[in-house]
mmCIF file of C-alpha atoms in Angstrom:
data_model
loop_
_atom_site.group_PDB
_atom_site.id
_atom_site.type_symbol
_atom_site.label_atom_id
_atom_site.label_comp_id
_atom_site.label_asym_id
_atom_site.label_seq_id
_atom_site.Cartn_x
_atom_site.Cartn_y
_atom_site.Cartn_z
ATOM 1 C CA MET A 20 0.000 0.000 0.000
ATOM 2 C CA LYS A 21 2.961 2.283 0.629
ATOM 3 C CA GLY A 22 3.961 1.867 -3.026
ATOM 4 C CA LEU A 23 0.482 2.915 -4.177
ATOM 5 C CA LEU A 24 0.653 6.021 -2.019
ATOM 6 C CA ILE A 25 4.085 6.920 -3.420
ATOM 7 C CA LYS A 26 2.732 6.425 -6.946
ATOM 8 C CA ASP A 27 -0.171 8.830 -6.338
ATOM 9 C CA LEU A 28 2.096 11.385 -4.669
ATOM 10 C CA LYS A 29 4.423 11.301 -7.671
ATOM 11 C CA LEU A 30 1.426 11.813 -9.958
ATOM 12 C CA MET A 31 0.451 14.821 -7.842
ATOM 13 C CA LYS A 32 3.995 16.144 -8.103
ATOM 14 C CA ASN A 33 3.584 16.249 -11.895
ATOM 15 C CA GLN A 34 0.667 18.660 -11.352
ATOM 16 C CA LYS A 35 2.641 21.103 -9.186
ATOM 17 C CA ASN A 36 2.035 24.039 -11.567
ATOM 18 C CA PHE A 37 -1.703 23.503 -11.290
ATOM 19 C CA PHE A 38 -1.528 23.510 -7.493
ATOM 20 C CA LEU A 39 0.570 26.674 -7.506
ATOM 21 C CA VAL A 40 -2.145 28.387 -9.548
ATOM 22 C CA ILE A 41 -4.739 27.202 -7.010
ATOM 23 C CA LEU A 42 -2.678 28.696 -4.157
ATOM 24 C CA VAL A 43 -2.483 32.035 -5.989
ATOM 25 C CA VAL A 44 -6.262 31.996 -6.503
ATOM 26 C CA ILE A 45 -6.818 31.276 -2.806
ATOM 27 C CA ALA A 46 -4.476 34.119 -1.838
ATOM 28 C CA PHE A 47 -6.484 36.546 -4.014
ATOM 29 C CA LEU A 48 -9.744 35.277 -2.522
ATOM 30 C CA ALA A 49 -8.378 35.746 0.988
ATOM 31 C CA ALA A 50 -7.120 39.234 0.194
ATOM 32 C CA GLY A 51 -10.423 40.380 -1.272
ATOM 33 C CA SER A 52 -12.891 38.922 1.209
ATOM 34 C CA ASP A 53 -13.311 38.299 4.932
ATOM 35 C CA ASP A 54 -15.115 35.032 4.237
ATOM 36 C CA LEU A 55 -12.961 32.091 5.323
ATOM 37 C CA SER A 56 -15.255 29.192 4.438
ATOM 38 C CA PHE A 57 -15.104 29.490 0.649
ATOM 39 C CA PRO A 58 -11.285 29.469 0.260
ATOM 40 C CA MET A 59 -11.010 26.549 2.689
ATOM 41 C CA GLY A 60 -13.809 24.598 1.026
ATOM 42 C CA PHE A 61 -12.433 25.303 -2.437
ATOM 43 C CA THR A 62 -8.970 24.026 -1.481
ATOM 44 C CA ALA A 63 -10.297 20.827 0.108
ATOM 45 C CA PHE A 64 -12.551 20.246 -2.913
ATOM 46 C CA ILE A 65 -9.551 20.445 -5.273
ATOM 47 C CA GLY A 66 -7.766 17.856 -3.137
ATOM 48 C CA THR A 67 -10.743 15.515 -3.414
ATOM 49 C CA LEU A 68 -10.909 15.955 -7.178
ATOM 50 C CA PHE A 69 -7.278 14.931 -7.507
ATOM 51 C CA THR A 70 -8.068 11.715 -5.597
ATOM 52 C CA LEU A 71 -10.649 10.928 -8.275
ATOM 53 C CA SER A 72 -8.169 11.862 -10.998
ATOM 54 C CA SER A 73 -5.699 9.321 -9.599
ATOM 55 C CA ILE A 74 -8.279 6.591 -10.281
ATOM 56 C CA SER A 75 -8.635 7.850 -13.858
ATOM 57 C CA TYR A 76 -4.850 7.678 -14.258
ATOM 58 C CA ASP A 77 -4.927 4.066 -13.029
ATOM 59 C CA GLU A 78 -7.642 3.166 -15.542
ATOM 60 C CA PHE A 79 -5.891 4.848 -18.466
ATOM 61 C CA ASP A 80 -4.769 2.457 -21.222
ATOM 62 C CA ASN A 81 -5.955 -0.554 -19.201
ATOM 63 C CA GLY A 82 -3.473 0.283 -16.452
ATOM 64 C CA ASN A 83 -5.444 -1.527 -13.749
ATOM 65 C CA ALA A 84 -4.744 -4.894 -15.387
ATOM 66 C CA PHE A 85 -1.024 -4.251 -14.915
ATOM 67 C CA LEU A 86 -1.465 -2.667 -11.491
ATOM 68 C CA PHE A 87 -3.192 -5.726 -10.028
ATOM 69 C CA SER A 88 -0.537 -8.028 -11.415
ATOM 70 C CA LEU A 89 1.723 -6.505 -8.763
ATOM 71 C CA PRO A 90 1.761 -7.877 -5.169
ATOM 72 C CA ILE A 91 -1.160 -5.751 -3.968
ATOM 73 C CA THR A 92 -4.697 -6.747 -3.068
ATOM 74 C CA ARG A 93 -7.876 -5.025 -4.119
ATOM 75 C CA LYS A 94 -8.609 -4.243 -0.471
ATOM 76 C CA GLN A 95 -5.256 -2.473 -0.188
ATOM 77 C CA TYR A 96 -6.037 -0.495 -3.346
ATOM 78 C CA VAL A 97 -9.323 0.787 -1.898
ATOM 79 C CA LEU A 98 -7.766 1.551 1.484
ATOM 80 C CA GLU A 99 -5.008 3.540 -0.224
ATOM 81 C CA LYS A 100 -7.480 5.620 -2.224
ATOM 82 C CA TYR A 101 -9.440 6.546 0.892
ATOM 83 C CA GLY A 102 -6.230 7.193 2.825
ATOM 84 C CA PHE A 103 -4.914 9.325 -0.024
ATOM 85 C CA GLY A 104 -8.189 11.255 -0.094
ATOM 86 C CA LEU A 105 -8.043 11.889 3.658
ATOM 87 C CA LEU A 106 -4.415 12.928 3.417
ATOM 88 C CA LEU A 107 -5.116 15.370 0.592
ATOM 89 C CA GLY A 108 -8.219 16.775 2.276
ATOM 90 C CA ILE A 109 -6.494 17.447 5.592
ATOM 91 C CA GLY A 110 -3.279 18.649 3.940
ATOM 92 C CA SER A 111 -5.143 21.002 1.584
ATOM 93 C CA LEU A 112 -7.183 22.410 4.452
ATOM 94 C CA LEU A 113 -4.119 23.047 6.634
ATOM 95 C CA THR A 114 -2.382 24.701 3.675
ATOM 96 C CA ALA A 115 -5.405 26.964 3.179
ATOM 97 C CA VAL A 116 -5.480 27.935 6.869
ATOM 98 C CA CYS A 117 -1.750 28.799 6.838
ATOM 99 C CA LEU A 118 -2.108 30.782 3.618
ATOM 100 C CA LEU A 119 -5.166 32.675 4.870
ATOM 101 C CA SER A 120 -3.351 33.517 8.115
ATOM 102 C CA ALA A 121 -0.293 34.736 6.205
ATOM 103 C CA VAL A 122 -2.402 36.942 3.928
ATOM 104 C CA ARG A 123 -4.219 38.442 6.922
ATOM 105 C CA LEU A 124 -0.924 39.171 8.670
ATOM 106 C CA VAL A 125 0.500 40.817 5.552
ATOM 107 C CA LYS A 126 -2.604 43.001 5.385
ATOM 108 C CA GLY A 127 -2.092 43.932 9.036
ATOM 109 C CA GLU A 128 -5.326 42.262 10.122
ATOM 110 C CA LEU A 129 -4.802 40.325 13.328
ATOM 111 C CA SER A 130 -8.505 39.623 13.747
ATOM 112 C CA LEU A 131 -7.956 35.917 13.120
ATOM 113 C CA VAL A 132 -6.931 35.497 16.750
ATOM 114 C CA GLY A 133 -10.322 36.716 17.863
ATOM 115 C CA ARG A 134 -12.071 34.426 15.399
ATOM 116 C CA LEU A 135 -10.530 31.132 16.514
ATOM 117 C CA SER A 136 -13.916 29.568 17.324
ATOM 118 C CA GLU A 137 -15.262 30.528 13.907
ATOM 119 C CA ILE A 138 -12.148 29.202 12.187
ATOM 120 C CA GLY A 139 -12.299 25.974 14.193
ATOM 121 C CA PHE A 140 -15.915 25.331 13.257
ATOM 122 C CA THR A 141 -15.215 26.208 9.611
ATOM 123 C CA VAL A 142 -12.308 23.745 9.524
ATOM 124 C CA LEU A 143 -14.428 20.969 11.059
ATOM 125 C CA ALA A 144 -17.404 21.696 8.791
ATOM 126 C CA VAL A 145 -15.296 21.844 5.621
ATOM 127 C CA LEU A 146 -13.491 18.646 6.590
ATOM 128 C CA ALA A 147 -16.823 16.913 7.241
ATOM 129 C CA LEU A 148 -18.190 18.022 3.868
ATOM 130 C CA ASN A 149 -14.944 16.918 2.231
ATOM 131 C CA TRP A 150 -15.278 13.443 3.752
ATOM 132 C CA GLY A 151 -18.945 13.261 2.748
ATOM 133 C CA PHE A 152 -18.087 14.259 -0.815
ATOM 134 C CA LEU A 153 -15.294 11.674 -0.872
ATOM 135 C CA ALA A 154 -17.664 9.010 0.458
ATOM 136 C CA LEU A 155 -20.093 9.738 -2.365
ATOM 137 C CA MET A 156 -17.663 10.138 -5.241
ATOM 138 C CA LEU A 157 -15.195 7.289 -4.730
ATOM 139 C CA PRO A 158 -17.684 4.381 -5.048
ATOM 140 C CA LEU A 159 -19.213 5.964 -8.156
ATOM 141 C CA GLN A 160 -15.795 6.516 -9.712
ATOM 142 C CA LEU A 161 -14.700 2.956 -8.955
ATOM 143 C CA LYS A 162 -17.976 1.484 -10.226
ATOM 144 C CA PHE A 163 -18.565 3.448 -13.421
ATOM 145 C CA GLY A 164 -15.161 4.876 -14.320
ATOM 146 C CA SER A 165 -14.330 8.463 -15.242
ATOM 147 C CA GLU A 166 -16.832 8.996 -18.085
ATOM 148 C CA LYS A 167 -19.926 7.194 -16.808
ATOM 149 C CA GLY A 168 -19.034 8.264 -13.278
ATOM 150 C CA ARG A 169 -19.661 11.917 -14.129
ATOM 151 C CA VAL A 170 -23.160 11.072 -15.380
ATOM 152 C CA ALA A 171 -23.834 8.969 -12.283
ATOM 153 C CA ILE A 172 -22.657 11.796 -10.007
ATOM 154 C CA LEU A 173 -24.963 14.278 -11.744
ATOM 155 C CA GLY A 174 -27.801 11.809 -11.295
ATOM 156 C CA VAL A 175 -27.056 11.465 -7.579
ATOM 157 C CA PHE A 176 -26.999 15.243 -7.108
ATOM 158 C CA GLY A 177 -30.286 15.475 -9.018
ATOM 159 C CA VAL A 178 -31.895 12.886 -6.758
ATOM 160 C CA ALA A 179 -30.473 14.679 -3.691
ATOM 161 C CA ALA A 180 -32.015 17.963 -4.877
ATOM 162 C CA VAL A 181 -35.411 16.305 -5.345
ATOM 163 C CA LEU A 182 -35.194 14.664 -1.913
ATOM 164 C CA GLY A 183 -34.280 18.026 -0.393
ATOM 165 C CA MET A 184 -37.353 19.623 -1.938
ATOM 166 C CA LEU A 185 -39.549 16.765 -0.710
ATOM 167 C CA ALA A 186 -38.089 17.087 2.794
ATOM 168 C CA SER A 187 -38.803 20.816 2.785
ATOM 169 C CA LYS A 188 -42.388 20.248 1.648
ATOM 170 C CA SER A 189 -42.862 17.483 4.232
ATOM 171 C CA ALA A 190 -41.550 19.713 7.012
ATOM 172 C CA ALA A 191 -44.034 22.408 6.007
ATOM 173 C CA PHE A 192 -46.878 19.859 5.796
ATOM 174 C CA PHE A 193 -46.180 18.394 9.239
ATOM 175 C CA ARG A 194 -45.475 21.877 10.649
ATOM 176 C CA ILE A 195 -41.907 21.081 11.628
ATOM 177 C CA SER A 196 -39.999 24.262 12.308
ATOM 178 C CA VAL A 197 -36.599 24.148 10.596
ATOM 179 C CA THR A 198 -35.618 27.292 12.513
ATOM 180 C CA ALA A 199 -36.325 25.568 15.837
ATOM 181 C CA VAL A 200 -34.192 22.580 14.828
ATOM 182 C CA TRP A 201 -31.348 24.891 13.798
ATOM 183 C CA ASP A 202 -31.622 26.823 17.073
ATOM 184 C CA GLY A 203 -31.397 23.529 18.952
ATOM 185 C CA LEU A 204 -28.190 22.632 17.110
ATOM 186 C CA SER A 205 -26.789 26.089 17.771
ATOM 187 C CA ALA A 206 -27.502 25.695 21.479
ATOM 188 C CA MET A 207 -25.067 22.763 21.608
ATOM 189 C CA GLY A 208 -22.220 25.116 20.871
ATOM 190 C CA VAL A 209 -20.184 25.642 17.752
ATOM 191 C CA GLY A 210 -17.432 23.213 18.738
ATOM 192 C CA MET A 211 -19.775 20.347 19.659
ATOM 193 C CA ALA A 212 -21.815 20.802 16.477
ATOM 194 C CA GLY A 213 -18.636 20.679 14.380
ATOM 195 C CA VAL A 214 -17.375 17.537 16.142
ATOM 196 C CA LEU A 215 -20.728 15.757 15.725
ATOM 197 C CA LEU A 216 -20.768 16.671 12.048
ATOM 198 C CA LEU A 217 -17.257 15.315 11.639
ATOM 199 C CA VAL A 218 -18.080 12.046 13.439
ATOM 200 C CA LEU A 219 -21.192 11.579 11.281
ATOM 201 C CA SER A 220 -19.274 12.160 8.064
ATOM 202 C CA PHE A 221 -16.518 9.754 9.177
ATOM 203 C CA GLY A 222 -19.150 7.066 9.795
ATOM 204 C CA ILE A 223 -20.500 7.628 6.284
ATOM 205 C CA LEU A 224 -16.947 7.411 4.934
ATOM 206 C CA VAL A 225 -16.401 4.031 6.618
ATOM 207 C CA CYS A 226 -19.641 2.702 5.103
ATOM 208 C CA SER A 227 -18.568 4.057 1.720
ATOM 209 C CA MET A 228 -15.239 2.241 2.047
ATOM 210 C CA ALA A 229 -17.043 -1.066 2.580
ATOM 211 C CA VAL A 230 -19.154 -0.428 -0.540
ATOM 212 C CA SER A 231 -16.050 0.430 -2.577
ATOM 213 C CA MET A 232 -14.315 -2.762 -1.465
ATOM 214 C CA ALA A 233 -17.284 -4.812 -2.622
ATOM 215 C CA ILE A 234 -17.266 -2.981 -5.968
ATOM 216 C CA VAL A 235 -13.548 -3.490 -6.644
ATOM 217 C CA LYS A 236 -13.620 -7.161 -5.576
ATOM 218 C CA LYS A 237 -16.321 -7.916 -8.172
ATOM 219 C CA LYS A 238 -14.795 -5.776 -10.909
ATOM 220 C CA GLU A 239 -13.043 -7.398 -13.856
ATOM 221 C CA PHE A 240 -9.957 -5.754 -15.355
#
């Protein structure tokens, strides 16, 4: 599994110019806005996309047939992809936080110190969303491949949008106050809400990993 991780890191190294451009974009976003969530979320999202791209690289020119002729198991392959995704998500997020802090210090704005609770919740929330996105995308990418996977992902988001609308209509029909639910979550405290969100997303990620293992074990290369 270590060899697979080295392979993906070397592939990422070949894209260093792309990542430098992303860092410049994040710096401009940080300089022009006080919003911290978007630059952090954008950076973590790019990290997740590269995890999916690594699967596309493996599939290119029937590369998986050669890859699985090496002394690795399909379980190890799936574990490495999820580990690589977690590594990129956390690494990208930490890079964004450091860059945002540096930009604020250059601008002479030391207000980040007074916004530690906000930053902490934003980091936890973005990380949770990153893990949820990873949990959704990886099984689809492994099942359908890069081309059909995009169509499947659009279909999933379409179904999610419809379910969201139905949930909203149902809440209105049964007179469930969304505001009251949100106020209840807020009463728990920002830190506790962020931790619970992170634990929930990690549980979803573990379930997704089991699904991905089943997919890869049945797949023919």
